[in-house]
Short mmCIF file of C-alpha atoms and ligand atoms in Angstrom, two decimals:
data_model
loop_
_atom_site.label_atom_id
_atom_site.label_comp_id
_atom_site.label_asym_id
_atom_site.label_seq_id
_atom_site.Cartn_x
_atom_site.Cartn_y
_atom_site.Cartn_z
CA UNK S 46 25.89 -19.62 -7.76
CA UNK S 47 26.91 -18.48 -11.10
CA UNK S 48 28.98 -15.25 -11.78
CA UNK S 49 25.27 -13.57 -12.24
CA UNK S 50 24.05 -14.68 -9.12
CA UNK S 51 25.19 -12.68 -5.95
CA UNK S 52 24.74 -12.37 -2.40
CA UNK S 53 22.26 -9.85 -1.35
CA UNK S 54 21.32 -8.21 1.94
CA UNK S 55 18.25 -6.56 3.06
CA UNK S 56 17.63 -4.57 6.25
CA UNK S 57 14.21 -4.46 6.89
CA UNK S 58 12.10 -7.31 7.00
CA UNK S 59 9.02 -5.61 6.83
CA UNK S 60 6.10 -5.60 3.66
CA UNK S 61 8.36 -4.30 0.87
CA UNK S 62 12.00 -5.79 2.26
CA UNK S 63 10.37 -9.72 2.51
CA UNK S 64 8.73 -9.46 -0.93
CA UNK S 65 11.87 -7.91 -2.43
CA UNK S 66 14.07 -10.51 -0.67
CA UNK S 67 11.74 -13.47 -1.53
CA UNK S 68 11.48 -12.54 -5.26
CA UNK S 69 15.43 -11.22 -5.37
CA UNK S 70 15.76 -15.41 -4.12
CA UNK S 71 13.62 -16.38 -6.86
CA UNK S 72 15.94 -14.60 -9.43
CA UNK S 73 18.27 -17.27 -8.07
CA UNK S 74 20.85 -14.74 -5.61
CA UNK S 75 21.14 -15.83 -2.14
CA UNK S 76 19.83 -13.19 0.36
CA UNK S 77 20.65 -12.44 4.00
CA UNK S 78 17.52 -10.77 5.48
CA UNK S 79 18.07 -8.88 8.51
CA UNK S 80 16.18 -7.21 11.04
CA UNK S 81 16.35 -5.73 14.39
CA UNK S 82 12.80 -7.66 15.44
CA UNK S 83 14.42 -11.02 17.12
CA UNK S 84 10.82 -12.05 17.35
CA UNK S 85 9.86 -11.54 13.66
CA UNK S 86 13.39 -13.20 12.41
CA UNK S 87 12.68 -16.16 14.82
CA UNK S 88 9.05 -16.38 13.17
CA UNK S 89 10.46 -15.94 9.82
CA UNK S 90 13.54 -18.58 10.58
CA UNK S 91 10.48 -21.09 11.56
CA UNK S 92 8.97 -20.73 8.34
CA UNK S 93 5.89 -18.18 9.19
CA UNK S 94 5.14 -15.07 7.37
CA UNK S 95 3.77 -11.77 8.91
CA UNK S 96 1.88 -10.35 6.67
CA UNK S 97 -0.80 -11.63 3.97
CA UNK S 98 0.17 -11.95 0.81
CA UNK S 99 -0.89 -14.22 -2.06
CA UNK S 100 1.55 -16.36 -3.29
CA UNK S 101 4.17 -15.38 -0.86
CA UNK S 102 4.35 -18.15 2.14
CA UNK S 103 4.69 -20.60 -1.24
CA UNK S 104 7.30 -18.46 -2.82
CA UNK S 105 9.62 -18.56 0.46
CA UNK S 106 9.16 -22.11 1.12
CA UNK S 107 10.77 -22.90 -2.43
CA UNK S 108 13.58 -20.31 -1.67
CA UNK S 109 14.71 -21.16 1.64
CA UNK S 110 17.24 -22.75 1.31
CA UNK S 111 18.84 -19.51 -0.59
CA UNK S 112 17.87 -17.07 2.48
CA UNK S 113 18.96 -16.17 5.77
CA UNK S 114 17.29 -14.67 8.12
CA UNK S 115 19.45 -12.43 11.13
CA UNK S 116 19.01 -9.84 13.31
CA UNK S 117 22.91 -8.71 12.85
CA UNK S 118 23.79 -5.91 10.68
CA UNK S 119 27.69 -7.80 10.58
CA UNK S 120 26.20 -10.84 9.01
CA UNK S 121 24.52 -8.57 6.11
CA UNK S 122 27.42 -7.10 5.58
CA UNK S 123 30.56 -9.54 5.96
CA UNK S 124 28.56 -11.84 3.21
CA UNK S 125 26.94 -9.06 0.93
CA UNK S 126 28.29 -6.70 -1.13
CA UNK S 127 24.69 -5.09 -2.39
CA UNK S 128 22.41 -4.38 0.46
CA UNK S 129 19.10 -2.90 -0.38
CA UNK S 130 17.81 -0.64 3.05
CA UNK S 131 13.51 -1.45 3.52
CA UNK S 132 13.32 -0.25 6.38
CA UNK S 133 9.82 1.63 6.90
CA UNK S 134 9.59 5.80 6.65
CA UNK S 135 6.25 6.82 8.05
CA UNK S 136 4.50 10.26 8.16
CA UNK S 137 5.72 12.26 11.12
CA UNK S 138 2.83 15.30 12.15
CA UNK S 139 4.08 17.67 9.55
CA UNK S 140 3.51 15.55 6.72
CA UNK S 141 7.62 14.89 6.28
CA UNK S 142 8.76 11.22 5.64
CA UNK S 143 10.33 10.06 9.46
CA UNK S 144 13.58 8.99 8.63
CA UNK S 145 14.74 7.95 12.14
CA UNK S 146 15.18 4.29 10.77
CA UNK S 147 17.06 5.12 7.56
CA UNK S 148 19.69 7.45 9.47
CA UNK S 149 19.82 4.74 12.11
CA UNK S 150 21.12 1.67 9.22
CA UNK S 151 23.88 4.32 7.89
CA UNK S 152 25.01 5.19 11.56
CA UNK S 153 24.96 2.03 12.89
CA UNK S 154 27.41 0.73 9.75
CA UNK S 155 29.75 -1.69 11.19
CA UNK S 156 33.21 -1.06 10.24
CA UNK S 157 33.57 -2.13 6.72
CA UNK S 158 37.14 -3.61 5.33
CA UNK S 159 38.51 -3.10 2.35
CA UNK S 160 35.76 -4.43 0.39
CA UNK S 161 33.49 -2.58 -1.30
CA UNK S 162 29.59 -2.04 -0.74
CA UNK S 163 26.93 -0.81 -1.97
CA UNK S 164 24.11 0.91 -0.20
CA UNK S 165 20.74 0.47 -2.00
CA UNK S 166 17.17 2.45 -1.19
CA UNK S 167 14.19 0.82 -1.19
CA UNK S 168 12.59 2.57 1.21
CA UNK S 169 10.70 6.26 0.15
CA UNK S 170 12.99 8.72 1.01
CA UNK S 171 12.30 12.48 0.21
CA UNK S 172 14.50 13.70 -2.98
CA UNK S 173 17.23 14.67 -1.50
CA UNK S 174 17.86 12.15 0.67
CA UNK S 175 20.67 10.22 -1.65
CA UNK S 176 22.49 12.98 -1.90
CA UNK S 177 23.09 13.75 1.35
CA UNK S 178 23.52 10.10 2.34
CA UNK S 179 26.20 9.15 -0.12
CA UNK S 180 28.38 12.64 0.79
CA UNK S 181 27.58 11.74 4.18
CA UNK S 182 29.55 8.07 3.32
CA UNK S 183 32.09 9.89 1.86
CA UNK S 184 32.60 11.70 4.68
CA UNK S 185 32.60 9.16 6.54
CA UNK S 186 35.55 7.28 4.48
CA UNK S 187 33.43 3.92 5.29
CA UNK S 188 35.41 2.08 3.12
CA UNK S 189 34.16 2.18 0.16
CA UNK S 190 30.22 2.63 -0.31
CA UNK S 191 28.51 3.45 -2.85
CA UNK S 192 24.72 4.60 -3.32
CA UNK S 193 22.01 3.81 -5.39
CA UNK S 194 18.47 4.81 -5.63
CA UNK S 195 16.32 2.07 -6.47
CA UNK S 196 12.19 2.77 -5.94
CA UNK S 197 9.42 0.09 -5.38
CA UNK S 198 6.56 0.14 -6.68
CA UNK S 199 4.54 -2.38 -5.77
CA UNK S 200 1.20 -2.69 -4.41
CA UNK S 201 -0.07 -5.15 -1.73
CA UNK S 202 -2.39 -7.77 -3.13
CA UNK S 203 0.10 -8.50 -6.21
CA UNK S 204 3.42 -7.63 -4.85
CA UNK S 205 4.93 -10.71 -6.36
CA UNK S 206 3.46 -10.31 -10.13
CA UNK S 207 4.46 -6.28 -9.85
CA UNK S 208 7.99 -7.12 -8.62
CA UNK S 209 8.34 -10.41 -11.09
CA UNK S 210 7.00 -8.42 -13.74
CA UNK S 211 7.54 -4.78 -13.52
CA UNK S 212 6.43 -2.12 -16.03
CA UNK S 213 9.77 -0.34 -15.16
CA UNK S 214 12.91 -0.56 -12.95
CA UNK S 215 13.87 2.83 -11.93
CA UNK S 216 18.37 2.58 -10.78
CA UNK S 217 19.43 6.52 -10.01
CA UNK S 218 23.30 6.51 -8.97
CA UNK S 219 26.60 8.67 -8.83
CA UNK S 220 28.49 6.23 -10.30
CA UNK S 221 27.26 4.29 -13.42
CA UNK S 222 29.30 1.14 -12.01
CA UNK S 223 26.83 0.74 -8.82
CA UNK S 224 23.82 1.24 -10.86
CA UNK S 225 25.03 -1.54 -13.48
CA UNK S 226 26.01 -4.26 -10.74
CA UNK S 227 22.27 -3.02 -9.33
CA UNK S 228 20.47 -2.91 -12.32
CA UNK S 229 21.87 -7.10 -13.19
CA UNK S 230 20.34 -8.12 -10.34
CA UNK S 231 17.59 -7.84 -12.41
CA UNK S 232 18.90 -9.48 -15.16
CA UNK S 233 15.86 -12.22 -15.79
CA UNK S 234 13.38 -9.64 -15.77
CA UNK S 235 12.21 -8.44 -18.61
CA UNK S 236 11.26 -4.41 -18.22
CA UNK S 237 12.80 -1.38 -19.33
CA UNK S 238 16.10 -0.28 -16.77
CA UNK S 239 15.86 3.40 -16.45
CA UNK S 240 18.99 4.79 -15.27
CA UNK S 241 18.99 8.35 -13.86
CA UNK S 242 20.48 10.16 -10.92
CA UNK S 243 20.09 10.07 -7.39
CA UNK S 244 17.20 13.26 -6.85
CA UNK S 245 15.00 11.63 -10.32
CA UNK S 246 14.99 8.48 -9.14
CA UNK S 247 13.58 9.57 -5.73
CA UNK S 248 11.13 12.09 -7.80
CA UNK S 249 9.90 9.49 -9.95
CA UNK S 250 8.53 7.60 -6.89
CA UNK S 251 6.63 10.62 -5.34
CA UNK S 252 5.18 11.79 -8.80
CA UNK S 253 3.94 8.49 -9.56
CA UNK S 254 2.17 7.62 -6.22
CA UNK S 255 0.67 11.22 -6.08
CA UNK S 256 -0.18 11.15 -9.65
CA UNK S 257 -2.04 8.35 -9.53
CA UNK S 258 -3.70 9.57 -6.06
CA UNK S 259 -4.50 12.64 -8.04
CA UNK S 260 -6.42 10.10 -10.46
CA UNK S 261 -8.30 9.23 -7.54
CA UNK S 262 -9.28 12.21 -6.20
CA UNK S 263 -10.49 13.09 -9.66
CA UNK S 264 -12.60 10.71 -10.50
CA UNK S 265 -13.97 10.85 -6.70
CA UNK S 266 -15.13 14.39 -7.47
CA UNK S 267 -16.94 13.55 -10.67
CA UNK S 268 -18.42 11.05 -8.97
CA UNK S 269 -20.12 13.72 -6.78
CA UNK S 270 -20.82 15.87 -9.39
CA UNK S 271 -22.36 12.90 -10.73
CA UNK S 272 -24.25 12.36 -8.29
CA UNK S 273 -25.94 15.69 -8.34
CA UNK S 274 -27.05 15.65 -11.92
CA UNK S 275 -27.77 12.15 -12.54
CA UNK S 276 -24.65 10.68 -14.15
CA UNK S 277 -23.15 7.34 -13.48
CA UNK S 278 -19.47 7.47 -12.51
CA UNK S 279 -18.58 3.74 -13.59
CA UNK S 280 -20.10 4.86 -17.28
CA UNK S 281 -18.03 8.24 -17.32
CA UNK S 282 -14.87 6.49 -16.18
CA UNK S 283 -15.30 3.87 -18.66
CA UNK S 284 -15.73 6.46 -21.18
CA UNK S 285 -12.88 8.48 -20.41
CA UNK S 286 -10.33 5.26 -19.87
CA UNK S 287 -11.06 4.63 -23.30
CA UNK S 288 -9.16 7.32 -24.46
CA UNK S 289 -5.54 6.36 -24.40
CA UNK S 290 -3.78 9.26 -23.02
CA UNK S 291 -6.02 8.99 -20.15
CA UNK S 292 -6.75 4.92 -19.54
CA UNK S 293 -8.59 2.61 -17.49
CA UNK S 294 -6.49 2.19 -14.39
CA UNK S 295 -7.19 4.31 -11.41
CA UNK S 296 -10.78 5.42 -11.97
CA UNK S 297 -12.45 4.01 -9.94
CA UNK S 298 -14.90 6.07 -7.74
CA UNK S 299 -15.45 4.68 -4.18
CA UNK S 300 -14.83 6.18 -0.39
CA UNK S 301 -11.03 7.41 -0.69
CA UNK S 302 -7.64 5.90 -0.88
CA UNK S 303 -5.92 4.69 2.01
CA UNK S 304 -2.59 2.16 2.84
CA UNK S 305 0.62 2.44 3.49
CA UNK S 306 1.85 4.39 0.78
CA UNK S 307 -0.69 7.08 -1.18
CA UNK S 308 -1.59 8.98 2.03
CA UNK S 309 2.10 9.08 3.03
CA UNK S 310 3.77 9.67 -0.33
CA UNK S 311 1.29 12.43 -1.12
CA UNK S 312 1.75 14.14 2.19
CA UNK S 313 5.77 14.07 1.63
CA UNK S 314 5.58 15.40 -2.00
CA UNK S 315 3.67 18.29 -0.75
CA UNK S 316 6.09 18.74 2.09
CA UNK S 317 8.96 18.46 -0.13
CA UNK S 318 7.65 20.90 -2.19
CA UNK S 319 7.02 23.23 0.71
CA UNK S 320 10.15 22.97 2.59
CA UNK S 321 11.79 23.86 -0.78
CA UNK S 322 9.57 27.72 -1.14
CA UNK S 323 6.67 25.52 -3.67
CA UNK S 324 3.33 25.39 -1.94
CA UNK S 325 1.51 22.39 -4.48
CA UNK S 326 -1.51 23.57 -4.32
CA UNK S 327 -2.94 20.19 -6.32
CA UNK S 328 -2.02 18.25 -3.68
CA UNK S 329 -3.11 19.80 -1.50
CA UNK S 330 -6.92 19.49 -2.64
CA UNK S 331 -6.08 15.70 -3.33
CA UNK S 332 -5.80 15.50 0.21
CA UNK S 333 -8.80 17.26 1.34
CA UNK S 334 -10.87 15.79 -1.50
CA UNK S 335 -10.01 12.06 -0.15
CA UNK S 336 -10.88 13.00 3.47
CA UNK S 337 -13.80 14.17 2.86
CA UNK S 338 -14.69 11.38 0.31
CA UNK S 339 -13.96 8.96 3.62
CA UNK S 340 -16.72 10.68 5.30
CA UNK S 341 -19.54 10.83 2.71
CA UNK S 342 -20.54 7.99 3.41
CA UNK S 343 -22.44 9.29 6.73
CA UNK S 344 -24.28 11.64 4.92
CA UNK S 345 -25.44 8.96 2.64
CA UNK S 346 -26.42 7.23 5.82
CA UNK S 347 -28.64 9.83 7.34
CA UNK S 348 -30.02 10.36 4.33
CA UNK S 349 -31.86 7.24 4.55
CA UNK S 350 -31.87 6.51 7.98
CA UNK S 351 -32.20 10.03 9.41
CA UNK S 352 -30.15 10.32 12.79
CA UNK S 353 -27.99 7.66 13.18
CA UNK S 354 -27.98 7.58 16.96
CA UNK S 355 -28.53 3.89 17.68
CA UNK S 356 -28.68 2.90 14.96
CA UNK S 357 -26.29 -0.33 14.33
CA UNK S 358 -24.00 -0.13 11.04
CA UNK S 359 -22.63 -3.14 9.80
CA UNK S 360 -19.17 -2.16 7.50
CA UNK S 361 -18.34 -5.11 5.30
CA UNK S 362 -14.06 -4.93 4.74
CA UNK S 363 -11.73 -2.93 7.05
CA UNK S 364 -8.52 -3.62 5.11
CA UNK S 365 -7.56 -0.74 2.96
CA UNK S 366 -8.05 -3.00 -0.17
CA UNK S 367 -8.85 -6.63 -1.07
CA UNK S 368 -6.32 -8.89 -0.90
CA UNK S 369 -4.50 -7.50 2.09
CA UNK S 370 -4.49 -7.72 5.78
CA UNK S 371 -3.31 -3.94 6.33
CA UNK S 372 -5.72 -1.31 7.98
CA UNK S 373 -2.92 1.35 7.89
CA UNK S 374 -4.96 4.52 6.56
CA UNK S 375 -8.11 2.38 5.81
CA UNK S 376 -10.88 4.35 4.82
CA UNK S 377 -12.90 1.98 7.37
CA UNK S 378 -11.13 3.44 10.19
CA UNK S 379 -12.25 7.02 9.50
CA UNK S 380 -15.93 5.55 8.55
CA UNK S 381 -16.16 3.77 11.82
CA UNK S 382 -14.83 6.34 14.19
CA UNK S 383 -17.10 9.13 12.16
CA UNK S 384 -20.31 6.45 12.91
CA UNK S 385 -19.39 5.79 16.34
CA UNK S 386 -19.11 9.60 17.30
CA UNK S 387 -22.46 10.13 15.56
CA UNK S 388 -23.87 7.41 18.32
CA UNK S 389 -24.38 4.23 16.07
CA UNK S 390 -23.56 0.79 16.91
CA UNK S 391 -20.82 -0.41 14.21
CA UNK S 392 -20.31 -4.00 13.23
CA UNK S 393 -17.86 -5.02 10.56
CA UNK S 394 -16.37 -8.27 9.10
CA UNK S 395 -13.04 -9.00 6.73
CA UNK S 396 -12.41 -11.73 5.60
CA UNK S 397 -8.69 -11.67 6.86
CA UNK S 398 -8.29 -7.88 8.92
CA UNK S 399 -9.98 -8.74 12.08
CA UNK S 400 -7.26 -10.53 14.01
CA UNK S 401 -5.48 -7.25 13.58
CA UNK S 402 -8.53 -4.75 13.32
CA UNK S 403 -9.36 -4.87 16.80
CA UNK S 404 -6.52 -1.67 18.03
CA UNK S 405 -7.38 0.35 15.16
CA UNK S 406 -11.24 0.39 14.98
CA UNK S 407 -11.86 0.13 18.68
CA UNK S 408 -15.37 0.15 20.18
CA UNK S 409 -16.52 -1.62 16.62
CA UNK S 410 -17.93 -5.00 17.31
CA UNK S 411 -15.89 -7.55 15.12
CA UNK S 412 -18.21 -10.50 13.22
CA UNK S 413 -16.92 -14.22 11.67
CA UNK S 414 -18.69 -13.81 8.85
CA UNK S 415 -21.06 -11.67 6.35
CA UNK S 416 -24.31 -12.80 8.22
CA UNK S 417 -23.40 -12.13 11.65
CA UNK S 418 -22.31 -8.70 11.16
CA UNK S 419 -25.06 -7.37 8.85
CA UNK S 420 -27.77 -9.34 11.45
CA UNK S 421 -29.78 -6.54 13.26
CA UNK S 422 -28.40 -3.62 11.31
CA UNK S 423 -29.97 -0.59 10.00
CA UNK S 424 -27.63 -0.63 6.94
CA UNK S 425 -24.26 -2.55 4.93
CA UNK S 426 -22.06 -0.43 3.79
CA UNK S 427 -19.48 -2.32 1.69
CA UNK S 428 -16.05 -0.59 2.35
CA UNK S 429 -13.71 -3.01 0.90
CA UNK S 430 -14.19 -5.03 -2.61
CA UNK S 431 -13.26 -8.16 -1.35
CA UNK S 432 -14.15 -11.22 -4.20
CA UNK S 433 -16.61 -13.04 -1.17
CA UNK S 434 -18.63 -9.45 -1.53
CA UNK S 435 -19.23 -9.99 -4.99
CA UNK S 436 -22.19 -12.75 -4.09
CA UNK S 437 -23.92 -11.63 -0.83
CA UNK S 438 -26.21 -13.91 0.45
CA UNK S 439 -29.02 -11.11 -0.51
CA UNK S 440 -31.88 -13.17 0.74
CA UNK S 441 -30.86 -14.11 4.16
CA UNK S 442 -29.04 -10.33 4.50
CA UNK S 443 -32.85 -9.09 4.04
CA UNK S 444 -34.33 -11.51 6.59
CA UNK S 445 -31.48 -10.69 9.37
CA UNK S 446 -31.11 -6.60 8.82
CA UNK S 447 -33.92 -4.19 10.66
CA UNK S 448 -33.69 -2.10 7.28
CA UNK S 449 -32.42 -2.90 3.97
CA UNK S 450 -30.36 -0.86 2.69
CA UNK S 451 -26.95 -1.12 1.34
CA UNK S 452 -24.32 1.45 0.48
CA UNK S 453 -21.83 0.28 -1.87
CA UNK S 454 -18.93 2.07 -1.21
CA UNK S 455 -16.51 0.81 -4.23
CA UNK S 456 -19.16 0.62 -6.77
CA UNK S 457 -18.50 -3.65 -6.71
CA UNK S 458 -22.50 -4.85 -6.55
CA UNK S 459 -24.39 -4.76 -9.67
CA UNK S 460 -27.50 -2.53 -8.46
CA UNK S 461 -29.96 -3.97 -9.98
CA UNK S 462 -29.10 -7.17 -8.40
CA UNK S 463 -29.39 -5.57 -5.15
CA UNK S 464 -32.72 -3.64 -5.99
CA UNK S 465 -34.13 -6.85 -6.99
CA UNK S 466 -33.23 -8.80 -3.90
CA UNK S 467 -35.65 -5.69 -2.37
CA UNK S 468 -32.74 -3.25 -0.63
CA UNK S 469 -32.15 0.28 -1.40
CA UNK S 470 -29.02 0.32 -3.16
CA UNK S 471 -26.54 3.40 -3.31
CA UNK S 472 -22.82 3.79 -5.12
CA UNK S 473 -20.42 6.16 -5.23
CA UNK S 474 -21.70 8.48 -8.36
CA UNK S 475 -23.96 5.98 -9.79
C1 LIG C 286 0.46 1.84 -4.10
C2 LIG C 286 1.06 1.96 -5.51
O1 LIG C 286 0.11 1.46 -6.47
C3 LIG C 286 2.37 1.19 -5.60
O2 LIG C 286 2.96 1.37 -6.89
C4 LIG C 286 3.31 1.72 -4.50
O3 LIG C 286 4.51 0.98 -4.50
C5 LIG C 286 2.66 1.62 -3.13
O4 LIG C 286 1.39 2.31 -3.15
P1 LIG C 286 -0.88 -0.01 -2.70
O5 LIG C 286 -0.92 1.01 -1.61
O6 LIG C 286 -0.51 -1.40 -2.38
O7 LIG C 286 0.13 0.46 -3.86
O8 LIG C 286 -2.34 -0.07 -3.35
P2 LIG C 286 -3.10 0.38 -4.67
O9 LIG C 286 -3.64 -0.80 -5.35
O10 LIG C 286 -2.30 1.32 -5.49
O11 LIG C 286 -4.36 1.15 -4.02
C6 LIG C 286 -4.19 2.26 -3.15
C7 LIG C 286 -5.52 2.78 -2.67
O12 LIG C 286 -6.23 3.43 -3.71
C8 LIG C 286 -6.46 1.72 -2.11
O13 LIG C 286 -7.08 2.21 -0.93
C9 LIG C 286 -7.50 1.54 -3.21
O14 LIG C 286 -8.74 1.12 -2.71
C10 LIG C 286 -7.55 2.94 -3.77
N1 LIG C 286 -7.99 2.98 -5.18
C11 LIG C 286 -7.20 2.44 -6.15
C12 LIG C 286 -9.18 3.63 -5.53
O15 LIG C 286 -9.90 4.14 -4.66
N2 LIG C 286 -9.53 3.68 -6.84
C13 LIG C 286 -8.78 3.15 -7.84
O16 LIG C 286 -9.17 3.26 -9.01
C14 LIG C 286 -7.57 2.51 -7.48
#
């Protein structure tokens, strides 16, 4: 190890903590992951990955030998003097971040020596939370620890690219000395370092994800309008991206946002702002606007096929996007419950979600491939733009299916294709 290289610890092996110790590897520091999952670090120790990520089961193999994987907090902490907290902070009922997990790390401590450490967030914790976690360590006289705020941002499908090549690293700390030795871990990574205090840091997190949900939610209402006067969506979104203060990214129309982050993130913000006397009222119509988006789909559905009482409805995708095995907040869970209450017969296939799809869309019957779940159905509706969508076998679709129609639900098929092949097409706003 050079002087530039260091020994890092992460607790939290889950989505964001084995991407950010993988790539933290790659940068050439040695990493002790921990978690409190013996079964996962045994997996992990053997070599296999959790989750589904591109590029990732390659990227650890050429690490390994620079990480450790444990399931005690000691370890982390006798060989580390930065260690970044991943663990997870879901949604509780109300909306707030649960931060069970994150109180449990700084309680659990182990007695620290002399040495000095320093605490870094990875994790989504409400503004706020840094504060009162670094007077709570000075409280506690734990040694000495210092805090640092350091958000993730990046998305599943690409997490290596977004964390190899960031379009900012966001450090918020107390003291500027933590945030340095925090911010050279980064030091072959070429982004602008924005250093800021504890509370921005955590803000810029929350407005980003709900800004960019906001985008969503936009663009999924002028698709509706759109809809109602004759407009196509993928035209007007092109149009408006063009302008630079508004841009490309995050227009496209489809059936709602979903995953582990924008539905969560969104709901805290809002519930950060209301705890605090702000009620945000934008957010809360981005919320409403996305459920409801989840469900259009039906309508679209009964439209065309009148009721849909046995009626069999074959989703294509379940994961929340391409490139991804995570249902969490899918907009295919909503879709299939909503069908199966109506009294259809749902079908679906993923190309990589259906080992894990079958607790969260139960009483859907899960397919191998394309053909087998659109065979006998009344309609397709394509709920995840997975690259294998982007050629349907048309022809043999039309032969198996009772009726052809197909509902594109992320605007990914070009229409005319689909018209020509003899189905009744229908986007989002086209
Ligand atoms: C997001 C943020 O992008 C990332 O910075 C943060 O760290 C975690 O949350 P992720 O949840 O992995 O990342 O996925 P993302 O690609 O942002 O998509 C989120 C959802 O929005 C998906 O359901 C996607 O289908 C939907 N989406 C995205 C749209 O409906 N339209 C768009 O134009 C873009």
């Amino acid at each position: 190890m050079t002087r530039k290289e260091r020994r890092v610890g992460i607790i939290g092996i889950g989505y964001v903590g084995l991407v950010t110790g993988t790539c933290l590897a790659e940068l050439g520091h040695s990493v002790v992951c921990m978690d409190i999952d013996a079964e996962k670090i045994a997996a992990l120790r053997e070599g296999e990955i959790p989750i589904y990520e591109p590029g990732l089961p390659e990227l650890l193999k050429q690490n390994r030998e620079r990480m450790i994987f444990t399931t005690s907090l000691e370890e982390v902490f006798d060989n580390c003097e930065i260690v970044f907290i991943a663990v997870d902070t879901p949604p509780t009922f109300t909306g707030d971040a649960d931060l069970s997990r994150v109180f449990q790390v700084i309680s659990s401590l182990p007695g620290l020596s002399s040495d000095s450490h320093i605490l870094v967030m990875k994790s989504t914790v409400p503004v706020g939370t840094g504060t009162k976690i670094s007077s709570e360590l000075a409280r506690q006289e734990a040694g000495s620890i210092d805090y640092v705020s350091n958000p993730e941002f990046l998305r599943e499908g690409t997490a290596i690219d977004d964390f190899m090549n960031p379009d900012r690293i966001v450090i918020g700390s107390r003291n500027a000395g933590a945030g340095d030795k925090v911010a050279a871990l980064y030091g072959k990574i070429d982004a602008p370092i924005l250093k800021t205090n504890i509370p921005t840091a955590e803000m810029i997190k929350y407005a980003s994800n709900a800004f960019l949900a906001t985008k969503i939610s936009f663009i999924n209402e002028i698709a509706n309008v759109c809809e109602e006067i004759g407009a196509d969506v993928s035209v007007v979104a092109n149009g408006m991206g063009l302008d630079q203060r508004i841009g490309h990214h995050f227009l496209n129309a489809g059936i709602g946002f979903g995953g582990s982050c924008f539905p969560k993130d969104v709901a805290a913000l809002k519930q950060i702002a209301g705890n605090s006397g702000y009620h945000f009222q934008l957010l809360t119509a981005v919320i409403e606007v996305n459920e409801l988006q989840k469900r259009r789909v039906v309508n679209k559905l009964k439209k065309h096929l009148g009721s849909l009482t046995d009626k069999t409805i074959a989703l294509l995708g379940l994961a929340f996007k391409p490139d991804t095995n995570d249902l969490r907040e899918a907009s295919s869970i909503v879709l299939a419950s909503r069908l199966l209450a109506d009294g259809a017969y749902v079908k679906a296939y993923d190309p990589v979600a259906i080992p894990y799809a079958a607790k969260a869309v139960r009483g859907v019957l899960l397919c191998d491939d394309i053909l087998a779940a659109v065979e006998g159905s009344d309609a397709a509706v394509l709920v995840t733009e997975w690259a294998e969508f982007a050629e349907l076998p048309l022809e043999q679709m039309k032969k198996l299916m009772n009726h052809p129609l197909i509902i594109d639900g992320r605007n990914f098929l070009d229409p005319q294709q689909v018209r020509d092949a003899g189905f009744t097409y229908e986007g989002i706003g086209r």
